[in-house]
PDB file of C-alpha atoms in Angstrom:
ATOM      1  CA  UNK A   1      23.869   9.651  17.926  1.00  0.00           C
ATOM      2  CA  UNK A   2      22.601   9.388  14.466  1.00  0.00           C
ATOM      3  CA  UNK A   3      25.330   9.030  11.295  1.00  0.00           C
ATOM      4  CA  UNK A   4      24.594  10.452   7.740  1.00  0.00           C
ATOM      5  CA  UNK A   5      22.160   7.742   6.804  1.00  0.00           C
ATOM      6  CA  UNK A   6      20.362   8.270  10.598  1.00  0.00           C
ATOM      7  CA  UNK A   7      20.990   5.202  12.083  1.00  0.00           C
ATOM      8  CA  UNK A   8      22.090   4.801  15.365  1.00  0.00           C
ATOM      9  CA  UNK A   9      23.650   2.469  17.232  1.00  0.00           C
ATOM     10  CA  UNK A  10      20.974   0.514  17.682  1.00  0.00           C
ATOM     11  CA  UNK A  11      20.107   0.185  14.021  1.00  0.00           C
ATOM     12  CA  UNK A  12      23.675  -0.901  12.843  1.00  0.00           C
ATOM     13  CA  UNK A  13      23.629  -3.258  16.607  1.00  0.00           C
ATOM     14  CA  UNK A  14      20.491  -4.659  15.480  1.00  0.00           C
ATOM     15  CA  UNK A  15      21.391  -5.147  11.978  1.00  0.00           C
ATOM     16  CA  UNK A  16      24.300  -7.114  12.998  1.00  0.00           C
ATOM     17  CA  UNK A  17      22.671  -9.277  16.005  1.00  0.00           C
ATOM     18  CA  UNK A  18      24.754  -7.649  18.373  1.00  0.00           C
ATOM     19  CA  UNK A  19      22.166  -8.476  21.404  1.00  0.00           C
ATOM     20  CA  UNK A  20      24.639  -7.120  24.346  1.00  0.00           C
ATOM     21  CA  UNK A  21      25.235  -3.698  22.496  1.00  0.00           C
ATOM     22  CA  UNK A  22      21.426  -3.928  21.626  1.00  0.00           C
ATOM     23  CA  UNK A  23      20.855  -4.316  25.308  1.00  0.00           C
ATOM     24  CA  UNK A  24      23.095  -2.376  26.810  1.00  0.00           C
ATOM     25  CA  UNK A  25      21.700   0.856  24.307  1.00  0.00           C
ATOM     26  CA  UNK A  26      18.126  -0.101  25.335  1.00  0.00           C
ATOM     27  CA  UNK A  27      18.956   0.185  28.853  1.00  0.00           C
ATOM     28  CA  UNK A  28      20.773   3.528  28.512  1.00  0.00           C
ATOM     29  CA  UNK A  29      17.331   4.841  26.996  1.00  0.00           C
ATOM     30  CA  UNK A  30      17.956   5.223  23.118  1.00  0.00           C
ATOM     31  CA  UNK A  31      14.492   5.512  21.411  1.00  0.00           C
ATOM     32  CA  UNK A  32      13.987   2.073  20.031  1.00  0.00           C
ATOM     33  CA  UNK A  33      11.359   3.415  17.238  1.00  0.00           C
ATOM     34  CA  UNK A  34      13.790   5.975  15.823  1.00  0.00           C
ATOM     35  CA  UNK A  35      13.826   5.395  11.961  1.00  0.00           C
ATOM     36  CA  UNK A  36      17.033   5.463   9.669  1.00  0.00           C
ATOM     37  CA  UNK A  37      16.849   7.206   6.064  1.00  0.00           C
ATOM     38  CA  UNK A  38      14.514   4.423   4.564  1.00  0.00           C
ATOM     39  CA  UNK A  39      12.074   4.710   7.249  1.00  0.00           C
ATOM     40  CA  UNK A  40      13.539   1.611   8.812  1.00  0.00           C
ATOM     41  CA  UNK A  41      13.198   1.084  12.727  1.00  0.00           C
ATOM     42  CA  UNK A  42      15.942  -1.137  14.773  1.00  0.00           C
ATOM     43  CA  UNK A  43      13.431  -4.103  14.548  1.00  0.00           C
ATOM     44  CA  UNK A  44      12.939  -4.377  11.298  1.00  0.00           C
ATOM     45  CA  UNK A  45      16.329  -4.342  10.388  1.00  0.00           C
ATOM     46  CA  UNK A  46      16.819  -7.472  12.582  1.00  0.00           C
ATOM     47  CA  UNK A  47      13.648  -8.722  11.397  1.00  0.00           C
ATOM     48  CA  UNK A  48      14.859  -8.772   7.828  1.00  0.00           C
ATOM     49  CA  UNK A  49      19.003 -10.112   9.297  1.00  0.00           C
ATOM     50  CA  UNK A  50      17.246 -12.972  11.153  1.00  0.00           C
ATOM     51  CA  UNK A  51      18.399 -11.366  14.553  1.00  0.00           C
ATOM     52  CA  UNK A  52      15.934 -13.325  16.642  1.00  0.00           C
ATOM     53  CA  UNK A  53      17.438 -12.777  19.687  1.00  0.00           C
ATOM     54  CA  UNK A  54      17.978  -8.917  19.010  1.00  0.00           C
ATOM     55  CA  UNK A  55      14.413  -8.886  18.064  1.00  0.00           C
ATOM     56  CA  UNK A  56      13.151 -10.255  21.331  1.00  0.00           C
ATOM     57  CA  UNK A  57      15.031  -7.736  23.191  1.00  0.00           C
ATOM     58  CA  UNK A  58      13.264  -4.958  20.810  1.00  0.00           C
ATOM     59  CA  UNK A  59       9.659  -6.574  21.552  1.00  0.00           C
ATOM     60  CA  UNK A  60      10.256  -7.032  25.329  1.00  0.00           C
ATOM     61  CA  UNK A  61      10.996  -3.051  25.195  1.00  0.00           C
ATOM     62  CA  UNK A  62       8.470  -2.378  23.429  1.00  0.00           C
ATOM     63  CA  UNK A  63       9.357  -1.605  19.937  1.00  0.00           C
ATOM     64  CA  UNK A  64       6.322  -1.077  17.036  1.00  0.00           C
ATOM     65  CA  UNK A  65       4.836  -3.617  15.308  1.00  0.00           C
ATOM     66  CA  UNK A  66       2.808  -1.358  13.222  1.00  0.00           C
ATOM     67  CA  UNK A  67       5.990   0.700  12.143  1.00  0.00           C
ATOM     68  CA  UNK A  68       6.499   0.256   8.241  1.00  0.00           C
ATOM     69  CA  UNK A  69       9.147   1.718   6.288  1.00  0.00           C
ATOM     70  CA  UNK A  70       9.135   3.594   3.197  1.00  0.00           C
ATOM     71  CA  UNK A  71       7.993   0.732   1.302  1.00  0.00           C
ATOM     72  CA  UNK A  72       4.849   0.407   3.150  1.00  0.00           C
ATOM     73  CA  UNK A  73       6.950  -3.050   5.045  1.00  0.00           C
ATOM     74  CA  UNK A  74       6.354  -3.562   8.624  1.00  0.00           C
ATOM     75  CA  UNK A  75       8.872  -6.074  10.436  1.00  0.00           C
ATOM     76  CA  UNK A  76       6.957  -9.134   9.697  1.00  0.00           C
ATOM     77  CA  UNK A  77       7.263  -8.474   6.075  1.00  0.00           C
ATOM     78  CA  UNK A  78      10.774  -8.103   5.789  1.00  0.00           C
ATOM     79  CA  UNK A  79      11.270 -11.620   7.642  1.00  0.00           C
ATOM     80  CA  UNK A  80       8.900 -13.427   5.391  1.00  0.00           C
ATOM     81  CA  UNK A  81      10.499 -12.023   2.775  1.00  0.00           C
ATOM     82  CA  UNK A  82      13.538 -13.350   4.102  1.00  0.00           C
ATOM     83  CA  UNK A  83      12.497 -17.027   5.003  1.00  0.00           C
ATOM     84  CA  UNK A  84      13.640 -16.213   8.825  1.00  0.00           C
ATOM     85  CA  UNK A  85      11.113 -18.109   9.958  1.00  0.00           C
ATOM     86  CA  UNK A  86      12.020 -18.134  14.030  1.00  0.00           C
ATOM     87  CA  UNK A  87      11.719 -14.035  13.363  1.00  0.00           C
ATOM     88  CA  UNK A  88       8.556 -14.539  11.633  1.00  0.00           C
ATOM     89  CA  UNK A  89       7.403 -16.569  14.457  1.00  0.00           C
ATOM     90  CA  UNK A  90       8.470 -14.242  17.531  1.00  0.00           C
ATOM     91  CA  UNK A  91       6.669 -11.627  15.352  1.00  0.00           C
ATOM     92  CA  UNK A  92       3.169 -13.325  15.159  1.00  0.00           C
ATOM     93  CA  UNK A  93       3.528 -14.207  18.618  1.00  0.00           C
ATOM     94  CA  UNK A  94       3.877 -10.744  19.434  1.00  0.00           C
ATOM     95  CA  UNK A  95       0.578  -9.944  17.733  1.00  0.00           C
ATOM     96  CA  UNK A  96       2.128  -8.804  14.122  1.00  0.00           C
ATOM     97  CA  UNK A  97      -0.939  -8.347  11.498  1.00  0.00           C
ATOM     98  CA  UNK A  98      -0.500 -11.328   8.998  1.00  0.00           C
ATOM     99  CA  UNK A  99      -2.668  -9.598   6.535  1.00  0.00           C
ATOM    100  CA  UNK A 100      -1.222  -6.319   6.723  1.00  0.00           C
ATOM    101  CA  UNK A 101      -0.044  -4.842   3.140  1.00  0.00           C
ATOM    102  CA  UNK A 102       2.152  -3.019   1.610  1.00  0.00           C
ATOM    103  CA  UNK A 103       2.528  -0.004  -0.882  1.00  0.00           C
ATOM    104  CA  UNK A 104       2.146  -2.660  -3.727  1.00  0.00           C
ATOM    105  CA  UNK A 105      -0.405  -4.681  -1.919  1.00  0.00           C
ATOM    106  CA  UNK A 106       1.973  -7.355  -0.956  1.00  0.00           C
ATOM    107  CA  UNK A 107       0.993  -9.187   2.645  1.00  0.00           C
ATOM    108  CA  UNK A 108       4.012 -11.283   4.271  1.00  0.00           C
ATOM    109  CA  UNK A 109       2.477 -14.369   2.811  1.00  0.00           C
ATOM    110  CA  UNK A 110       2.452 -13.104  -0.929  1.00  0.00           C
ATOM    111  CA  UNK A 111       6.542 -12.000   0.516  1.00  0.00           C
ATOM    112  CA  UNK A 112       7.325 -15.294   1.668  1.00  0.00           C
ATOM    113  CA  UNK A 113       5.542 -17.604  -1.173  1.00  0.00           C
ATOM    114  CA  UNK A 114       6.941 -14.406  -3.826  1.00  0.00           C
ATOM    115  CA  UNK A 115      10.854 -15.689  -2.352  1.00  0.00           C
ATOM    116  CA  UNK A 116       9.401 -19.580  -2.597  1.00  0.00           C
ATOM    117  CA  UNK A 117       9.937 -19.468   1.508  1.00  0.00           C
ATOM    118  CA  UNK A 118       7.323 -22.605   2.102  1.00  0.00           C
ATOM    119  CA  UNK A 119       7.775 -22.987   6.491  1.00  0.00           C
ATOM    120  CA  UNK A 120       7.440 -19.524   6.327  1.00  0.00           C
ATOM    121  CA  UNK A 121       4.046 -19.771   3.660  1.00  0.00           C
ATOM    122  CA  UNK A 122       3.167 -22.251   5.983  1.00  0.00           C
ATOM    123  CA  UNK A 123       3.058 -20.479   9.108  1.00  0.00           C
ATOM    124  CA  UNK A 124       1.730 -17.405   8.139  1.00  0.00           C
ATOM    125  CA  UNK A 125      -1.025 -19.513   6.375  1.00  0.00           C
ATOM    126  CA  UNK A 126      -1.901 -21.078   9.917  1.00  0.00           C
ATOM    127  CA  UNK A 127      -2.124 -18.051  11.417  1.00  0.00           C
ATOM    128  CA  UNK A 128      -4.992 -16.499   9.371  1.00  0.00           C
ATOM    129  CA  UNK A 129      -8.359 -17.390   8.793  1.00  0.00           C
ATOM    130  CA  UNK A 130      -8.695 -17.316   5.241  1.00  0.00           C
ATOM    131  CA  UNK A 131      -6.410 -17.094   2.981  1.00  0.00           C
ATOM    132  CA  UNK A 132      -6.715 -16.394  -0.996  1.00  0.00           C
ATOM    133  CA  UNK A 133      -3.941 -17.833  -2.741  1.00  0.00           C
ATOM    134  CA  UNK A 134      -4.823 -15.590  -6.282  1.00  0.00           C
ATOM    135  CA  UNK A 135      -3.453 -12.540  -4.139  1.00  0.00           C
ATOM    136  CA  UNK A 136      -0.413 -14.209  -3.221  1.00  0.00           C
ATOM    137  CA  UNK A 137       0.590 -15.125  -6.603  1.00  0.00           C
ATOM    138  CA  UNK A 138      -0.042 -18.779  -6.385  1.00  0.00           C
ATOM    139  CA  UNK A 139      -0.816 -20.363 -10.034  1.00  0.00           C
ATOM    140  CA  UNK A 140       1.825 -23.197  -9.599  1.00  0.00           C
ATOM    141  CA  UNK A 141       0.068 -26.537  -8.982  1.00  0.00           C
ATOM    142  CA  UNK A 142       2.940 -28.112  -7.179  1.00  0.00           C
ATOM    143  CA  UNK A 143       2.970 -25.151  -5.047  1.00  0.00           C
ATOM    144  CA  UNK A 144      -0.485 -25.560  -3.827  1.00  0.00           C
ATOM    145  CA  UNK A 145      -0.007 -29.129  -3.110  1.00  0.00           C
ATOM    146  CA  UNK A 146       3.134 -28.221  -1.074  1.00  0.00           C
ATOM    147  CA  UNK A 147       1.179 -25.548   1.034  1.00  0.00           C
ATOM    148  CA  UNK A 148      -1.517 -27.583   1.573  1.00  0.00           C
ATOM    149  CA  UNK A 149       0.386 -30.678   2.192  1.00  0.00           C
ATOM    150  CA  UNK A 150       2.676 -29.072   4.624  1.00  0.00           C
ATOM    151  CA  UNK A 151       0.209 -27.136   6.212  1.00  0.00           C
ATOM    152  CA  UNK A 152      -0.117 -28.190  10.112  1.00  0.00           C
ATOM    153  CA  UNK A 153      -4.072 -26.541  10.766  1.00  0.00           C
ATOM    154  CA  UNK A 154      -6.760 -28.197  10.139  1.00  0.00           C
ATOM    155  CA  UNK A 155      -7.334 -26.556   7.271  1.00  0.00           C
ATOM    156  CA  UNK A 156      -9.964 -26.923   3.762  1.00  0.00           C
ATOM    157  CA  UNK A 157      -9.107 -26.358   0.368  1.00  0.00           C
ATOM    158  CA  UNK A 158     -12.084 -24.670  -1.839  1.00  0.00           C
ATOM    159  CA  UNK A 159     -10.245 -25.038  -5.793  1.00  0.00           C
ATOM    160  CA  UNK A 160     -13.216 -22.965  -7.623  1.00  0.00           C
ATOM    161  CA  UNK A 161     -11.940 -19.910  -5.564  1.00  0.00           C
ATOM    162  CA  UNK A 162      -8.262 -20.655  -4.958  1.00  0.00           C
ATOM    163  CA  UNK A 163      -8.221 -19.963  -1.600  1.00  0.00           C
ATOM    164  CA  UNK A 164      -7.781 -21.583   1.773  1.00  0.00           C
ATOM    165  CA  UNK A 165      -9.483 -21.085   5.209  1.00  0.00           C
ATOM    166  CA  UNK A 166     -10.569 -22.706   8.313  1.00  0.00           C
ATOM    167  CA  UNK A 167     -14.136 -24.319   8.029  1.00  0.00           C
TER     168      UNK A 167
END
């Protein structure tokens, strides 16, 4: 049953990583793609709390990737925005769109390297095939040494264009 702001159980559950209320209101049937007052669905409220475990649970019954909230933010960017980068993770895994954007043309990496969230940079860095670091805001020299430095992929660095992709 929905309060005032229209969340339900399952949004103020997932919120709070309650997995066995999570579970137990999955089970019972409650819509897991309902949306509160700021368009938010149960999983991206755990995606932004770091609820990894309550975000599993929301994937494995088939909660929305694509869902994004009033802001244009799907799950995956409010946990790069966040730095929760075993969210983040589970998220990609589950086929999130890395390059997806939002109302202000933000992607999760411009989120994560915006909050200076590097593992998180990282990752979503590996997991696209080009990336252009002038869209995500980075002008910081140290920064780009960082990213590329920490970067796990076999990746190349063209300067001239600021940007980074798989050759």
């Amino acid at each position: 049953v929905p309060d005032d702001d229209c969340a339900t159980a399952l949004h103020v559950a997932a919120e709070n990583g309650a997995l066995q209320t999570a579970r137990i209101l999955i089970h019972t049937g409650v819509k897991v793609d309902c949306a509160n007052h700021d368009g938010m669905t149960p999983l991206q409220l755990a995606a932004r709390s770091g609820q990894a475990g309550v975000v599993q649970a929301l994937l494995q019954a088939g909660a929305s990737l694509r869902h994004v909230d009033f802001d244009g933010h799907a799950a995956l960017a409010h946990a790069s925005a966040a730095g929760h980068l075993d969210v983040v993770s589970l998220l990609l895994g589950a086929g999130a769109d890395a390059s997806a954007s939002d109302l202000l043309s933000a992607s999760p990496l411009k989120l994560a390297i915006g909050h200076a969230h590097l593992d998180v940079s990282n990752l979503l860095i590996r997991s696209e095939e080009a990336v252009d670091l002038r869209a995500c805001g980075v002008h910081q020299p140290e920064w780009l040494l960082s990213l590329c430095t920490n970067a796990q992929a076999a990746m190349s660095i063209n300067l001239s264009s600021n940007s980074i992709g798989d050759e």
